[in-house]
Amino acid sequence: MANFNIDAKKDLTYDAIVVGSGISGGWAAKELCEKGLKTLVLERGPIVEHVVDYPTMNWDPWDMEYRGGLTPEEKKKHYKNIRSGWVGKDTEHFWADDEANPYTEEKPFLWLRGHQMGGKSLLWGKQTYRWSDLDFEANAKDGHGVDWPIRYKDIEPWYTYVEKFAGISGEALGLPQLPDSHFLPPMELNCVEKHVKERIEKNFEGRNMIIGRVAHLTQPHNGRGQCQNRNRCSRGCPYGAYFSSNAVTLPAANATGNLTIRPYSIVQEVIYDDAKGKATGVRIIDAETNEVIDYSSKIIFVNASALSTAHILMKSTSKRFENGLGNDSGELGHNLMDHTYRVGAIGKVDGFEDKYYKGRRPNGIYIPRYVNIDEKSKSDKFVRGFGFQGSGYRGGNPANIESFGADFKDSILKPGDWEFFITGFAECLPYHDNKISLNKDVLDKWGQPTLTIDAEFKENEKALNKQIQEDAVEMLETAGLKDVMGFDKEHPPGYGVHEMGTARMGRDPKTSVLNGFNQVHAAKNVFVTDGACMTSSSCVNPSLTYMALTARAADHAVSELKKFNI
Amino acid sequence: MDRRKALKKAGLLAGATIAMPSLFSLLQSCKNETRLDWQPEFFTEDEAKTISALIDTILPTTDTPGGLDVKADMFIDKVVAQTYDAEGQQNMRNAIAEFNASCKEKYGAVFPELSDADKTAVLKEAEASSPKFNPGVWGTTVGDQQPVGFYRSMKSMAIWAYFTSEEMGENVLSYDPIPGTYEPCKPLSEVGNRWSL
Ligand SMILES: Cc1cc2nc3c(=O)[nH]c(=O)nc-3n(C[C@H](O)[C@H](O)[C@H](O)COP(=O)(O)OP(=O)(O)OC[C@H]3O[C@@H](n4cnc5c(N)ncnc54)[C@H](O)[C@@H]3O)c2cc1C
Ligand code: SF4
C-alpha cells in the first residue's frame, strides 16, 4: 500500500475533517475522499499501516519471552483495560495507555479504548448483524428514551452498500428480527455445534442456531485475501481478511489522493464561530510536542468513539453553546448504554471423542433474539430482548484431571473434552441518569480535563440477565449436555465494548443532540456517526450500523454542501 | 480469580491448617543435595529444586519429552521473576514453604528429597483435596471459583509451560500456523495429538 500523506503542516484548511480513524471514522474518510473532498483525518495515536505495523501477527507462544504474559509495568500501563481479559503481549500495543488517559468510575465501568490509526477496528470481534424495525421502533413502542428519527427502510440500502465493500460472511435465514445481510459464503459449524443446533431447534420452537455472521472474507474480495483460519485477528491480519480501517477503508480513502491523516493529534474541541453560526474547524494538541494547532474545514465528522466524541463536544464551548456543542437539550453525555455480557451456560458434550477439527475458525455460533418479537413471545418480566453467541470446541483443563505422571502426561497430548457454551448479549435501555461528565480535577497527560463515568445496569437488564441464564441452562440441558453450569459474571457496563447513546439522534432538538442524518441539530455541519448517535441499543452488535449510518451521513453531507445548505 | 489470589488464599491442602516449622530448618535440610545445573532468577536453589521435582513428577520423561526436557522449571522461574509483582512473588515463596513444611511433617523431608513413592503419595493427596479450575469463557473464568491452592496452580503452570514450549509446540503437538481451510469434523486419527495453537 502506498504510504499515507501525513504532512498536515503546509495546509491548515480542508474540505472536511474527520476526528478518529476507527470503524466509523475510516468509513467517513473513505466516503468523503471518494466524493472528492480534501479530507483531513485527525488521529490521536500513531500510524498503523496495514501489515507493516503488525509486529506480532506471526508470533507463536514461544516467540514471546513470557509466552504472552505481561510485566508489572505493562500491567500498570493497562490497569483498566486488563480487566477485560483481552490484553496480552500479542495485542498490548493496540490498547490505550490507561495511565496517560485516566478516567473516573463513579460506579464500576470498563472503558476499553484503542488509540491508534484504526482504533478498535483492529481489536474487534467482527460479529456483524443488521438491526431491524424491532430495534428502530422499540423506544416509540414501549416509551423508553426517545423515538429514532429513522426506520429500517432508511438505512437498508446503506447496509447493503457497506456490506458489499466490507465483505460479510453468513447464512441467510429470512428472520424479520435479524434481517439478512448481503452475504459471502458462511463459515461452517463443527460436529458438536451441528448436534446442539439440531437438538435446540427441535425442542424450542422459534429458536435458531446459526454460524455467526462476521466481517471475514470466506473468499477473496475487492483485492483482499481469504481468511486462513489463524484466529490471530487482533494482532492485525496479513491477508486483510477481516474488516479493519487499516486494511479496508483507509487504503481506499488514500487511493483517491484526497486523504491527509495526521497522527498524534488529540482533538480538544470543535471550534464554533458565533458570528457565522457554524463550526469552522477543530483544535488539536500534538501528543508528542504539545503544540496546539487549529485546522479548519467546511464539515466535521466526529468519530472518536461514543464516549470520546461526547467528551470532545462537551469541551467545545462557545457563547452559543455554553454547555457543550449541540447541547441545547441537555442530553449530551447522557443515555449511555452497553450490552450485558458474559451471562449464559457452559457444559460438556459426550460422544464425539473420535472427532476433531482443523483450523482456528475466528467465529462461533449465534442464536438470534426470540423473546418479545411478537405477541406470542412476549415476556411479562422485561422489555426488549437478547441474543446468544457461543461455540463448541475441544477444551477441558488438563490441570483438573485427577492424575499425574507418565500416563497422565501421555493422555493430555490428545485433545480434551468437547465443551460448548453460549453467552447472552442483552439490550440496555437508555436511562438519562447513565451519564458521563467532565472532570476538571483529574487531568490527562496533556493537562486536559478527563471523564467521569456514572452508569449501571438497572432492573430491566437484571431481569433480562436472569432469563438469559435460565434459558441458556435449559437449552444446554435439553440438548443433552453434561455438567451444565449457568453463570452470570455480573459485569458492570463497558465490558461489552458497545458504548452507545451519549449524543443521541432524535426527531426533537429539545430531547436529542442529532437529527435523522446525524447532524448536530443546531450546528448542521457537524456530524456524529459513531456509537454516540444511537438512540437505543438493540441486542445485536452495533458496529455494522455505525458503518451504514456513516456512509449515509457522508452522502447527505456532500449533497448538502453542493446545495450550499451547510 | 487470578492465580495470585488463589495462591494467597489456599495452601497445598486447601482448608487444612498447616503447622509451620521454622523456615531455617527447611533451608538447612537441602544443604547436602546436588546443586542445580542452572541459575534461577527468582527462586532460591531449594525452591527451584522443589519446582523441578514437582514438574518431573507431574510430567516425567517417557518416549515423549517431559516437563524438565523442555525447561518448564526454568521458564516458570523467569515468569515469576519478571511478570509477578512483589506481593505475588512473596505469595509464591510462602506457598512453596508451606508445601514443603507439610511434606516434612508427614513424610519427614521436603518434597524434592522424598522417595518416588512418597512423592506420589503427596501428590495423590493434593489431587484429592484441591478444588478444580472452573471453565473459562473468552478469557475469564465463569462461576464462583474456589481457590485451587498451590499444587493445582503449579500443575496448571507446568502444563502451560510444557505445551507452549517450542519443542512441544512444533514437534510433538499438532502444529499448523496457517491452516487455510477450516475442516469442521475431521477424524481425530487424521490429526493425532492436540493442536498446539
Ligand atoms: C475485544 C472487542 C470485541 C469487539 N467485538 C465486536 C463485535 O464482534 N461486533 C461489533 O459490532 N463490535 C465489536 N466491538 C466494538 C467495536 O470495536 C466498536 O463498536 C467500534 O470500533 C467503534 O468504532 P468507532 O469508530 O466509534 O471507534 P473506534 O474504532 O474505537 O475508533 C475511535 C478512534 O478515535 C480516536 N480518537 C479518540 N479520541 C480522539 C481525539 N480526541 N482526537 C483524535 N482521535 C481520537 C482513537 O484513537 C481511535 O482511533 C468490539 C470491541 C472490542 C474491544
Ligand atoms: S483468522 Fe482470518 S482474518 Fe483472522 S488473522 Fe487469520 S486469516 Fe486473518
PDB file of N, CA and C in Angstrom, chain B residues 107-141:
ATOM      1  N   TYR B 107       6.026 -36.705  55.872  1.00  0.00           N
ATOM      2  CA  TYR B 107       6.926 -37.721  55.304  1.00  0.00           C
ATOM      3  C   TYR B 107       8.385 -37.545  55.715  1.00  0.00           C
ATOM      4  N   GLY B 108       8.637 -36.522  56.507  1.00  0.00           N
ATOM      5  CA  GLY B 108       9.957 -36.380  57.077  1.00  0.00           C
ATOM      6  C   GLY B 108      11.002 -35.664  56.235  1.00  0.00           C
ATOM      7  N   ALA B 109      10.625 -35.194  55.054  1.00  0.00           N
ATOM      8  CA  ALA B 109      11.596 -34.453  54.244  1.00  0.00           C
ATOM      9  C   ALA B 109      10.860 -33.498  53.301  1.00  0.00           C
ATOM     10  N   VAL B 110      11.593 -32.507  52.794  1.00  0.00           N
ATOM     11  CA  VAL B 110      10.987 -31.595  51.810  1.00  0.00           C
ATOM     12  C   VAL B 110      10.743 -32.372  50.515  1.00  0.00           C
ATOM     13  N   PHE B 111       9.843 -31.864  49.684  1.00  0.00           N
ATOM     14  CA  PHE B 111       9.378 -32.632  48.532  1.00  0.00           C
ATOM     15  C   PHE B 111      10.493 -33.194  47.655  1.00  0.00           C
ATOM     16  N   PRO B 112      11.488 -32.379  47.257  1.00  0.00           N
ATOM     17  CA  PRO B 112      12.497 -32.922  46.330  1.00  0.00           C
ATOM     18  C   PRO B 112      13.320 -34.062  46.926  1.00  0.00           C
ATOM     19  N   GLU B 113      13.327 -34.172  48.254  1.00  0.00           N
ATOM     20  CA  GLU B 113      14.141 -35.232  48.871  1.00  0.00           C
ATOM     21  C   GLU B 113      13.356 -36.488  49.193  1.00  0.00           C
ATOM     22  N   LEU B 114      12.071 -36.477  48.919  1.00  0.00           N
ATOM     23  CA  LEU B 114      11.250 -37.656  49.208  1.00  0.00           C
ATOM     24  C   LEU B 114      11.534 -38.769  48.204  1.00  0.00           C
ATOM     25  N   SER B 115      11.228 -39.988  48.614  1.00  0.00           N
ATOM     26  CA  SER B 115      11.314 -41.120  47.673  1.00  0.00           C
ATOM     27  C   SER B 115      10.216 -40.965  46.642  1.00  0.00           C
ATOM     28  N   ASP B 116      10.329 -41.658  45.527  1.00  0.00           N
ATOM     29  CA  ASP B 116       9.308 -41.570  44.487  1.00  0.00           C
ATOM     30  C   ASP B 116       7.943 -41.953  45.033  1.00  0.00           C
ATOM     31  N   ALA B 117       7.926 -42.975  45.883  1.00  0.00           N
ATOM     32  CA  ALA B 117       6.642 -43.429  46.424  1.00  0.00           C
ATOM     33  C   ALA B 117       6.005 -42.343  47.283  1.00  0.00           C
ATOM     34  N   ASP B 118       6.838 -41.677  48.091  1.00  0.00           N
ATOM     35  CA  ASP B 118       6.289 -40.623  48.937  1.00  0.00           C
ATOM     36  C   ASP B 118       5.848 -39.414  48.107  1.00  0.00           C
ATOM     37  N   LYS B 119       6.607 -39.111  47.076  1.00  0.00           N
ATOM     38  CA  LYS B 119       6.202 -38.000  46.195  1.00  0.00           C
ATOM     39  C   LYS B 119       4.823 -38.299  45.623  1.00  0.00           C
ATOM     40  N   THR B 120       4.649 -39.529  45.171  1.00  0.00           N
ATOM     41  CA  THR B 120       3.358 -39.925  44.600  1.00  0.00           C
ATOM     42  C   THR B 120       2.252 -39.805  45.641  1.00  0.00           C
ATOM     43  N   ALA B 121       2.556 -40.216  46.857  1.00  0.00           N
ATOM     44  CA  ALA B 121       1.551 -40.135  47.912  1.00  0.00           C
ATOM     45  C   ALA B 121       1.149 -38.687  48.183  1.00  0.00           C
ATOM     46  N   VAL B 122       2.133 -37.799  48.218  1.00  0.00           N
ATOM     47  CA  VAL B 122       1.846 -36.375  48.460  1.00  0.00           C
ATOM     48  C   VAL B 122       0.941 -35.827  47.355  1.00  0.00           C
ATOM     49  N   LEU B 123       1.285 -36.133  46.120  1.00  0.00           N
ATOM     50  CA  LEU B 123       0.501 -35.548  45.025  1.00  0.00           C
ATOM     51  C   LEU B 123      -0.882 -36.174  44.919  1.00  0.00           C
ATOM     52  N   LYS B 124      -0.991 -37.446  45.274  1.00  0.00           N
ATOM     53  CA  LYS B 124      -2.328 -38.069  45.263  1.00  0.00           C
ATOM     54  C   LYS B 124      -3.239 -37.367  46.242  1.00  0.00           C
ATOM     55  N   GLU B 125      -2.671 -37.085  47.393  1.00  0.00           N
ATOM     56  CA  GLU B 125      -3.453 -36.398  48.417  1.00  0.00           C
ATOM     57  C   GLU B 125      -3.803 -34.978  47.956  1.00  0.00           C
ATOM     58  N   ALA B 126      -2.840 -34.327  47.345  1.00  0.00           N
ATOM     59  CA  ALA B 126      -3.088 -32.967  46.857  1.00  0.00           C
ATOM     60  C   ALA B 126      -4.166 -32.979  45.778  1.00  0.00           C
ATOM     61  N   GLU B 127      -4.114 -33.952  44.874  1.00  0.00           N
ATOM     62  CA  GLU B 127      -5.135 -34.067  43.823  1.00  0.00           C
ATOM     63  C   GLU B 127      -6.516 -34.184  44.435  1.00  0.00           C
ATOM     64  N   ALA B 128      -6.614 -35.051  45.429  1.00  0.00           N
ATOM     65  CA  ALA B 128      -7.926 -35.345  46.003  1.00  0.00           C
ATOM     66  C   ALA B 128      -8.479 -34.160  46.775  1.00  0.00           C
ATOM     67  N   SER B 129      -7.590 -33.356  47.345  1.00  0.00           N
ATOM     68  CA  SER B 129      -8.095 -32.318  48.244  1.00  0.00           C
ATOM     69  C   SER B 129      -8.169 -30.934  47.600  1.00  0.00           C
ATOM     70  N   SER B 130      -7.589 -30.736  46.407  1.00  0.00           N
ATOM     71  CA  SER B 130      -7.635 -29.358  45.898  1.00  0.00           C
ATOM     72  C   SER B 130      -8.758 -29.163  44.891  1.00  0.00           C
ATOM     73  N   PRO B 131      -9.464 -28.038  45.039  1.00  0.00           N
ATOM     74  CA  PRO B 131     -10.547 -27.721  44.112  1.00  0.00           C
ATOM     75  C   PRO B 131     -10.038 -27.605  42.671  1.00  0.00           C
ATOM     76  N   LYS B 132     -10.982 -27.691  41.729  1.00  0.00           N
ATOM     77  CA  LYS B 132     -10.633 -27.616  40.300  1.00  0.00           C
ATOM     78  C   LYS B 132     -10.836 -26.199  39.775  1.00  0.00           C
ATOM     79  N   PHE B 133     -10.249 -25.949  38.629  1.00  0.00           N
ATOM     80  CA  PHE B 133     -10.496 -24.678  37.933  1.00  0.00           C
ATOM     81  C   PHE B 133     -11.881 -24.714  37.296  1.00  0.00           C
ATOM     82  N   ASN B 134     -12.621 -23.640  37.451  1.00  0.00           N
ATOM     83  CA  ASN B 134     -13.868 -23.513  36.698  1.00  0.00           C
ATOM     84  C   ASN B 134     -13.538 -23.317  35.231  1.00  0.00           C
ATOM     85  N   PRO B 135     -14.496 -23.619  34.337  1.00  0.00           N
ATOM     86  CA  PRO B 135     -14.221 -23.346  32.929  1.00  0.00           C
ATOM     87  C   PRO B 135     -14.120 -21.847  32.667  1.00  0.00           C
ATOM     88  N   GLY B 136     -13.513 -21.490  31.562  1.00  0.00           N
ATOM     89  CA  GLY B 136     -13.388 -20.087  31.179  1.00  0.00           C
ATOM     90  C   GLY B 136     -14.150 -19.826  29.897  1.00  0.00           C
ATOM     91  N   VAL B 137     -14.637 -18.627  29.770  1.00  0.00           N
ATOM     92  CA  VAL B 137     -15.275 -18.193  28.531  1.00  0.00           C
ATOM     93  C   VAL B 137     -14.624 -16.882  28.126  1.00  0.00           C
ATOM     94  N   TRP B 138     -14.017 -16.856  26.954  1.00  0.00           N
ATOM     95  CA  TRP B 138     -13.403 -15.643  26.423  1.00  0.00           C
ATOM     96  C   TRP B 138     -12.487 -14.957  27.434  1.00  0.00           C
ATOM     97  N   GLY B 139     -11.545 -15.714  27.970  1.00  0.00           N
ATOM     98  CA  GLY B 139     -10.506 -15.078  28.766  1.00  0.00           C
ATOM     99  C   GLY B 139     -10.845 -14.852  30.232  1.00  0.00           C
ATOM    100  N   THR B 140     -12.097 -15.105  30.666  1.00  0.00           N
ATOM    101  CA  THR B 140     -12.355 -15.012  32.111  1.00  0.00           C
ATOM    102  C   THR B 140     -13.029 -16.287  32.608  1.00  0.00           C
ATOM    103  N   THR B 141     -12.742 -16.597  33.858  1.00  0.00           N
ATOM    104  CA  THR B 141     -13.320 -17.770  34.496  1.00  0.00           C
ATOM    105  C   THR B 141     -14.778 -17.493  34.796  1.00  0.00           C
TER     106      THR B 141
END
